[in-house]
PDB file of C-alpha atoms in Angstrom:
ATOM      1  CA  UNK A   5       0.000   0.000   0.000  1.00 77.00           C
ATOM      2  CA  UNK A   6       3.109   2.932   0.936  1.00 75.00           C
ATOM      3  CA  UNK A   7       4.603   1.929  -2.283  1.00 78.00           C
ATOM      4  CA  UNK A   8       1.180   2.178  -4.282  1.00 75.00           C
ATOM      5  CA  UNK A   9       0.788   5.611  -2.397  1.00 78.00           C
ATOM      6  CA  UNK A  10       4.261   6.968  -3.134  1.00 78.00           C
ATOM      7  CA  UNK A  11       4.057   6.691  -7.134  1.00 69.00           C
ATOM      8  CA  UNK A  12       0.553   8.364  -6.882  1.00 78.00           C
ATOM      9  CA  UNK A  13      -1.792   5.013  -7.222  1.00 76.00           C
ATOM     10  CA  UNK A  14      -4.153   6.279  -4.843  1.00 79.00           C
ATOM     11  CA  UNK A  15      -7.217   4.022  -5.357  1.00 84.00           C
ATOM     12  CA  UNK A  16      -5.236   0.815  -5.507  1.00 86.00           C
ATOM     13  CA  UNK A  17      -3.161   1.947  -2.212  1.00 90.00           C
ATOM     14  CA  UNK A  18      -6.322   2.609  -0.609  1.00 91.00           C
ATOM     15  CA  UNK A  19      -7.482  -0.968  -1.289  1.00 93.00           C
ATOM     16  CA  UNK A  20      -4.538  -2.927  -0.087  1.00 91.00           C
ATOM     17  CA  UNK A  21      -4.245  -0.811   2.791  1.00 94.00           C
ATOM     18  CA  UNK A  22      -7.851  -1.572   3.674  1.00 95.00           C
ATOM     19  CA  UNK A  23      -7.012  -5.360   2.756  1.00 95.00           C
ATOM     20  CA  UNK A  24      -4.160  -5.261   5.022  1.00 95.00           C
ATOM     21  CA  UNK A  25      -5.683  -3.479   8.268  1.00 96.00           C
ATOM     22  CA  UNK A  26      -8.653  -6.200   7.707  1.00 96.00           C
ATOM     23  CA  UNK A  27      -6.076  -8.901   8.033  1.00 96.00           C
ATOM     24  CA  UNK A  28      -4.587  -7.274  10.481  1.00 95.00           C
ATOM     25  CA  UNK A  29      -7.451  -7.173  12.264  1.00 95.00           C
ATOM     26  CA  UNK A  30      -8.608 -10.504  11.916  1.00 96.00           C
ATOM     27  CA  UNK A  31      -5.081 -12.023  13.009  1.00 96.00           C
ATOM     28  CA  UNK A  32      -4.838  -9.233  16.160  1.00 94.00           C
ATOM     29  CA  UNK A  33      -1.268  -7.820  14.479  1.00 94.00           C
ATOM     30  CA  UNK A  34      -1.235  -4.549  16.151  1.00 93.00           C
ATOM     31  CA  UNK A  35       1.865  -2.749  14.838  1.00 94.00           C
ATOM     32  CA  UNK A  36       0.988  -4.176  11.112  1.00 95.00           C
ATOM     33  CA  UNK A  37      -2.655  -2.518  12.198  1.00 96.00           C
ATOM     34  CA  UNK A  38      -1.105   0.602  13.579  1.00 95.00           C
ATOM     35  CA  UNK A  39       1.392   0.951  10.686  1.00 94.00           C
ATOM     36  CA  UNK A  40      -1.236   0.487   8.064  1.00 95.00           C
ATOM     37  CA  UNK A  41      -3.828   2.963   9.144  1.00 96.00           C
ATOM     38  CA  UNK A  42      -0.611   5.646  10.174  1.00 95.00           C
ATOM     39  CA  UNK A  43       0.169   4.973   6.494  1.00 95.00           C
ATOM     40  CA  UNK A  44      -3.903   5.735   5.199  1.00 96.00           C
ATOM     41  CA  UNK A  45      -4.216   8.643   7.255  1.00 96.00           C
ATOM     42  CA  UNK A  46      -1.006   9.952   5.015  1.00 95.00           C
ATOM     43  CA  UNK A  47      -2.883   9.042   1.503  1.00 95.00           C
ATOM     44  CA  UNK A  48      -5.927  10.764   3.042  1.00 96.00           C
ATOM     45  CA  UNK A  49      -3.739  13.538   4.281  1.00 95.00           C
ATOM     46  CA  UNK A  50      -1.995  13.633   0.854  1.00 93.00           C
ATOM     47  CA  UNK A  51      -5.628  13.462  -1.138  1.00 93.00           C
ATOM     48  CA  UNK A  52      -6.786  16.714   0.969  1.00 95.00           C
ATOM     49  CA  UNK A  53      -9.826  14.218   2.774  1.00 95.00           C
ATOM     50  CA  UNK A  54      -8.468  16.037   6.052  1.00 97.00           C
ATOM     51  CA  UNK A  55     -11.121  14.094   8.401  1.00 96.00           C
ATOM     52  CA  UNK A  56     -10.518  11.038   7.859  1.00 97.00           C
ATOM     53  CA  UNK A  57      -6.740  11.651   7.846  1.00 97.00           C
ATOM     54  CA  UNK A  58      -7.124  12.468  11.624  1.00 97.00           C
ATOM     55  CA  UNK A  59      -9.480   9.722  12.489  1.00 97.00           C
ATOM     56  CA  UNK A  60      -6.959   7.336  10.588  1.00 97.00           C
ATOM     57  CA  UNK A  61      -3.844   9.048  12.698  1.00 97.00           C
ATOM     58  CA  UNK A  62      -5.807   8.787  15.413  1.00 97.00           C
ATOM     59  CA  UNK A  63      -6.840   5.460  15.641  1.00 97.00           C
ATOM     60  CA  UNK A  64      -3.014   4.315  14.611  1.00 97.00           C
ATOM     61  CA  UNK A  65      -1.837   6.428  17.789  1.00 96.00           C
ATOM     62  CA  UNK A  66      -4.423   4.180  19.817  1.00 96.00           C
ATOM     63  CA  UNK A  67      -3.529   0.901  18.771  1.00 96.00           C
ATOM     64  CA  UNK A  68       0.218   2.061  18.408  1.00 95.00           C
ATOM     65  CA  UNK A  69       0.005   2.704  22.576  1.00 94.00           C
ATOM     66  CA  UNK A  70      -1.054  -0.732  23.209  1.00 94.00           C
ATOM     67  CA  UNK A  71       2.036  -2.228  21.659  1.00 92.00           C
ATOM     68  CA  UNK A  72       4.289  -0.478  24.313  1.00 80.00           C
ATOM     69  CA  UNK A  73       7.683  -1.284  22.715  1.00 83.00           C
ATOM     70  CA  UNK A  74       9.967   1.160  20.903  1.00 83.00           C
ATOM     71  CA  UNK A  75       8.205  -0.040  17.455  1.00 88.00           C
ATOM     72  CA  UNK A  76       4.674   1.142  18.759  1.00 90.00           C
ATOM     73  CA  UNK A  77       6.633   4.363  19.868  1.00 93.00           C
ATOM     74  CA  UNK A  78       7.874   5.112  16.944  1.00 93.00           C
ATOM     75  CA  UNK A  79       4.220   4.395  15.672  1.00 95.00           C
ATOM     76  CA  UNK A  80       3.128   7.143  18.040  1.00 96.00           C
ATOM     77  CA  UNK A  81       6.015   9.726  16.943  1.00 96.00           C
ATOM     78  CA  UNK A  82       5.020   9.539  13.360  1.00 96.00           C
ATOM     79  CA  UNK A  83       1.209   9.802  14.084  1.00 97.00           C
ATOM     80  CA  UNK A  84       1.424  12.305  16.281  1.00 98.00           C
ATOM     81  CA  UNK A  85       3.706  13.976  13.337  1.00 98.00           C
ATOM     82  CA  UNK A  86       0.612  12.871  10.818  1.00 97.00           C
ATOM     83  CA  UNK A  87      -2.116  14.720  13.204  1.00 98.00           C
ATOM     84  CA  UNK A  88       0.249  17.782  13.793  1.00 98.00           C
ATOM     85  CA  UNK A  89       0.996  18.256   9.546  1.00 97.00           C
ATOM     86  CA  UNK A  90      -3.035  17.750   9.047  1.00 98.00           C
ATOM     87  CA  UNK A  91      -3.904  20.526  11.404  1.00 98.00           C
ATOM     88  CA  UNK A  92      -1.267  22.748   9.545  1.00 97.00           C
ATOM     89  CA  UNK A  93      -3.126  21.731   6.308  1.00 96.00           C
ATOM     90  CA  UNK A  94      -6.406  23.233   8.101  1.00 96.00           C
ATOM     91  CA  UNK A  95      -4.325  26.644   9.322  1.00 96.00           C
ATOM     92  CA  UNK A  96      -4.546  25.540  12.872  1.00 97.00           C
ATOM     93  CA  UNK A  97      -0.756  25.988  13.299  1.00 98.00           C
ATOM     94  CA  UNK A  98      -1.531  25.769  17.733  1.00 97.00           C
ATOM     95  CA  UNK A  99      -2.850  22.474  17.334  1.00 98.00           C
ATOM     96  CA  UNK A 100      -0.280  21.362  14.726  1.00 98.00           C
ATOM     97  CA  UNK A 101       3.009  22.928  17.179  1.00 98.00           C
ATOM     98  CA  UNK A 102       0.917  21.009  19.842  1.00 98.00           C
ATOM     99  CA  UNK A 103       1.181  17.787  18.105  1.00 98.00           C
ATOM    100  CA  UNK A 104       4.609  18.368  16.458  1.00 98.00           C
ATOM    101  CA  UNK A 105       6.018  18.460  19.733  1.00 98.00           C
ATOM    102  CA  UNK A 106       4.963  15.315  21.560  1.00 98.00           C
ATOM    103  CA  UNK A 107       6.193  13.797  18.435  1.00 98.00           C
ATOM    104  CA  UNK A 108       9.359  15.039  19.319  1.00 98.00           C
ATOM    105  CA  UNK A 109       9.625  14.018  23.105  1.00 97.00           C
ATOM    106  CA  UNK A 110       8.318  10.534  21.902  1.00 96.00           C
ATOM    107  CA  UNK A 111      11.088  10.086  19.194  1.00 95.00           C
ATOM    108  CA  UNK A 112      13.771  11.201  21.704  1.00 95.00           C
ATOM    109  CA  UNK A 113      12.553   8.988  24.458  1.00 94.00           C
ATOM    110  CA  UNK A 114      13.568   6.194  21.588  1.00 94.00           C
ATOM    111  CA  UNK A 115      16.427   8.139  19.658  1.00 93.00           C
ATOM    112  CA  UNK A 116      14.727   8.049  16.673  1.00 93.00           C
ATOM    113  CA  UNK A 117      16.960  10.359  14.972  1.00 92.00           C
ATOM    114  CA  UNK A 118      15.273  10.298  11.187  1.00 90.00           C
ATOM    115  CA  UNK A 119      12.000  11.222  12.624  1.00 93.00           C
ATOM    116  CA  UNK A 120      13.042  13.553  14.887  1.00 94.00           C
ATOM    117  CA  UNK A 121      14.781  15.187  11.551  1.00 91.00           C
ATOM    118  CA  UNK A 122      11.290  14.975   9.596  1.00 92.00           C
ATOM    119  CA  UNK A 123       9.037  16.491  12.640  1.00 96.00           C
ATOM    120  CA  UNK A 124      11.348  19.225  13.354  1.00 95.00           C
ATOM    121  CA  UNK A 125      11.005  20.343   9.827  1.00 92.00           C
ATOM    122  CA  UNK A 126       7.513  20.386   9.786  1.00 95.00           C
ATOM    123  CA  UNK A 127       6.937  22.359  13.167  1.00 96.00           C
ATOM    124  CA  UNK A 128       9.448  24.927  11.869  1.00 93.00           C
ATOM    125  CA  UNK A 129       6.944  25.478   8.651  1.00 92.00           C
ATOM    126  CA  UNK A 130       3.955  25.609  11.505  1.00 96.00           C
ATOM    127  CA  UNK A 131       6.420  28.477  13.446  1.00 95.00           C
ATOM    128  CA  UNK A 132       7.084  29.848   9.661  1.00 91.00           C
ATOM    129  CA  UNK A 133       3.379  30.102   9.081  1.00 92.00           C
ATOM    130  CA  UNK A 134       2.528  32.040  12.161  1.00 94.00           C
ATOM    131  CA  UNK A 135       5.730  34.352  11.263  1.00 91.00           C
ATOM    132  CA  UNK A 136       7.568  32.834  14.365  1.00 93.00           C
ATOM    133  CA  UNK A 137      10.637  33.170  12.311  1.00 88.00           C
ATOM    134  CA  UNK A 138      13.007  32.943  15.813  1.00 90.00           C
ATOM    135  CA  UNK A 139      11.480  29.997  16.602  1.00 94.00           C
ATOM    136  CA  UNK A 140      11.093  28.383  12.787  1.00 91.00           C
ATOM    137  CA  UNK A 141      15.002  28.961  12.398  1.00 88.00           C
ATOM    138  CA  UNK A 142      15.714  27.157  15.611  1.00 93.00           C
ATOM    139  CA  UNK A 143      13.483  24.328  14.528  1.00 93.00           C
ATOM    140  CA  UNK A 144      15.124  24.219  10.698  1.00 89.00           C
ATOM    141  CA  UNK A 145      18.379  23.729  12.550  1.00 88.00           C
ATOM    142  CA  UNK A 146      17.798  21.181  14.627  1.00 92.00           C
ATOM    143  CA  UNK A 147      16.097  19.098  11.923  1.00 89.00           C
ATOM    144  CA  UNK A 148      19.167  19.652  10.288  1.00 85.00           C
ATOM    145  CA  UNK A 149      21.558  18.251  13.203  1.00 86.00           C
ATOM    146  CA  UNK A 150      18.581  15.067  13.476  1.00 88.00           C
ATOM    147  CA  UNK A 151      18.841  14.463   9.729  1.00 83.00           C
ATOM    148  CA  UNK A 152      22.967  14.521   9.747  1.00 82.00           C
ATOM    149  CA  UNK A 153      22.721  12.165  12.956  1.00 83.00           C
ATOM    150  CA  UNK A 154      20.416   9.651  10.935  1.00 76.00           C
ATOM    151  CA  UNK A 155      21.638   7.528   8.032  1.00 75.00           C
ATOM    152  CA  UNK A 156      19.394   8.787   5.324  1.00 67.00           C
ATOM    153  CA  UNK A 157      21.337  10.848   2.824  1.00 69.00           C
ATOM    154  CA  UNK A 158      17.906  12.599   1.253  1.00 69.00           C
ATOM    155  CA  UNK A 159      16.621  13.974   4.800  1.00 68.00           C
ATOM    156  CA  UNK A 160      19.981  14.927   5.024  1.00 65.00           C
ATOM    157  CA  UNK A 161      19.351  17.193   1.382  1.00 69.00           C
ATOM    158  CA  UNK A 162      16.018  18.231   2.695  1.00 68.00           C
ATOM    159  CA  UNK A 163      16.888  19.560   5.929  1.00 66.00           C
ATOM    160  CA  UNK A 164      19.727  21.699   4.049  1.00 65.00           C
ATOM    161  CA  UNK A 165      17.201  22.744   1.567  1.00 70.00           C
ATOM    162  CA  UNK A 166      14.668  23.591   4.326  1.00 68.00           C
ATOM    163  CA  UNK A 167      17.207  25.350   6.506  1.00 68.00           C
ATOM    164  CA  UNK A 168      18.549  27.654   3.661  1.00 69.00           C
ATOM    165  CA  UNK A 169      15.664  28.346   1.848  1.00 69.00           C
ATOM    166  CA  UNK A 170      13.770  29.482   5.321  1.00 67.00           C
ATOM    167  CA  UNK A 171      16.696  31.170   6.990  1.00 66.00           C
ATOM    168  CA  UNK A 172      16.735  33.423   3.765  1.00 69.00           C
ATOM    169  CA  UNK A 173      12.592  33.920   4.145  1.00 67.00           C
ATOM    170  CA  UNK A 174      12.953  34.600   7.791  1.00 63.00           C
ATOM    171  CA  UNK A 175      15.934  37.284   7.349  1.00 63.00           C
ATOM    172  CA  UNK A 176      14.117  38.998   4.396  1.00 68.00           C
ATOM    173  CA  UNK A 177      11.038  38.963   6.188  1.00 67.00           C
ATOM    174  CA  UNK A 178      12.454  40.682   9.939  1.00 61.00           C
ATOM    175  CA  UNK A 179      14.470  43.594   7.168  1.00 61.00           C
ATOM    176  CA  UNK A 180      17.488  41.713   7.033  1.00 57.00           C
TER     177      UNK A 180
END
């Protein structure tokens, strides 16, 4: 279903994904469960259907808690990161900052270092979108030292991409 969803196959990614959480359901797999309904909230999220993208989040958060190891954590930290990018969709950047950072304080309970890199990033567009720019830059950089501290090359390119690109929106925009 994420590989379906990635090269823009949305129908057929929403079918296996349902296929899958039935199984999952049936055979009481929790984090296959949790990771398959974190994974449809992000098509819905992707497809603007905002709603059920939170409802989907949501309920992957839930199930992800029952797990209890660092897997179902990690399930948490990237739903909570799902919920927070949805209400920054919607313009509710409190609600998104909110969710962005118990994301964070779950992934560095675990050290998980690439999605620290990714939330970061995405609460510093929620700080750039209320014109926070102090607190936006401060966010860019740290999802830049997350992203060098992972092993993933392209979060690595984004987070330098993200950081330059805003620094040079925040400077321009405080008369700098």
């Amino acid at each position: 279903g994420q590989r379906l969803k990635e090269i823009g196959r949305w129908p057929d990614a929403e079918q296996t994904l349902l296929r899958a959480i039935e199984q999952a359901k049936q055979t009481n797999d929790l984090p296959c469960h949790a990771w398959a309904l974190g994974v449809l909230g992000g098509l819905y999220r992707d497809r603007g259907d905002l709603s059920p993208a939170i409802v989907a989040y949501g309920r992957a958060k839930e199930l992800a808690e029952q797990i209890g190891s660092s897997d179902g954590q990690h399930l948490i930290g990237v739903a909570l990161d799902g919920i927070g990018t949805v209400y920054g969709r919607q313009g509710n950047y409190s609600l998104a900052i909110e969710h962005y950072q118990k994301s964070i304080s779950t992934c560095i309970r675990i050290g998980d270092v690439y999605q620290l890199a990714i939330t970061s990033g995405n609460l510093g567009n929620a700080y750039l979108n209320q014109r926070d720019y102090e607190q936006a830059l401060k966010a860019y950089g740290e999802s830049l030292e997350f992203s060098m501290m992972s092993d993933s090359d392209q979060e690595v390119a984004n987070a330098y991409a993200r950081f330059a690109l805003q620094s040079r929106n925040a400077l321009s925009a405080n008369g700098r």
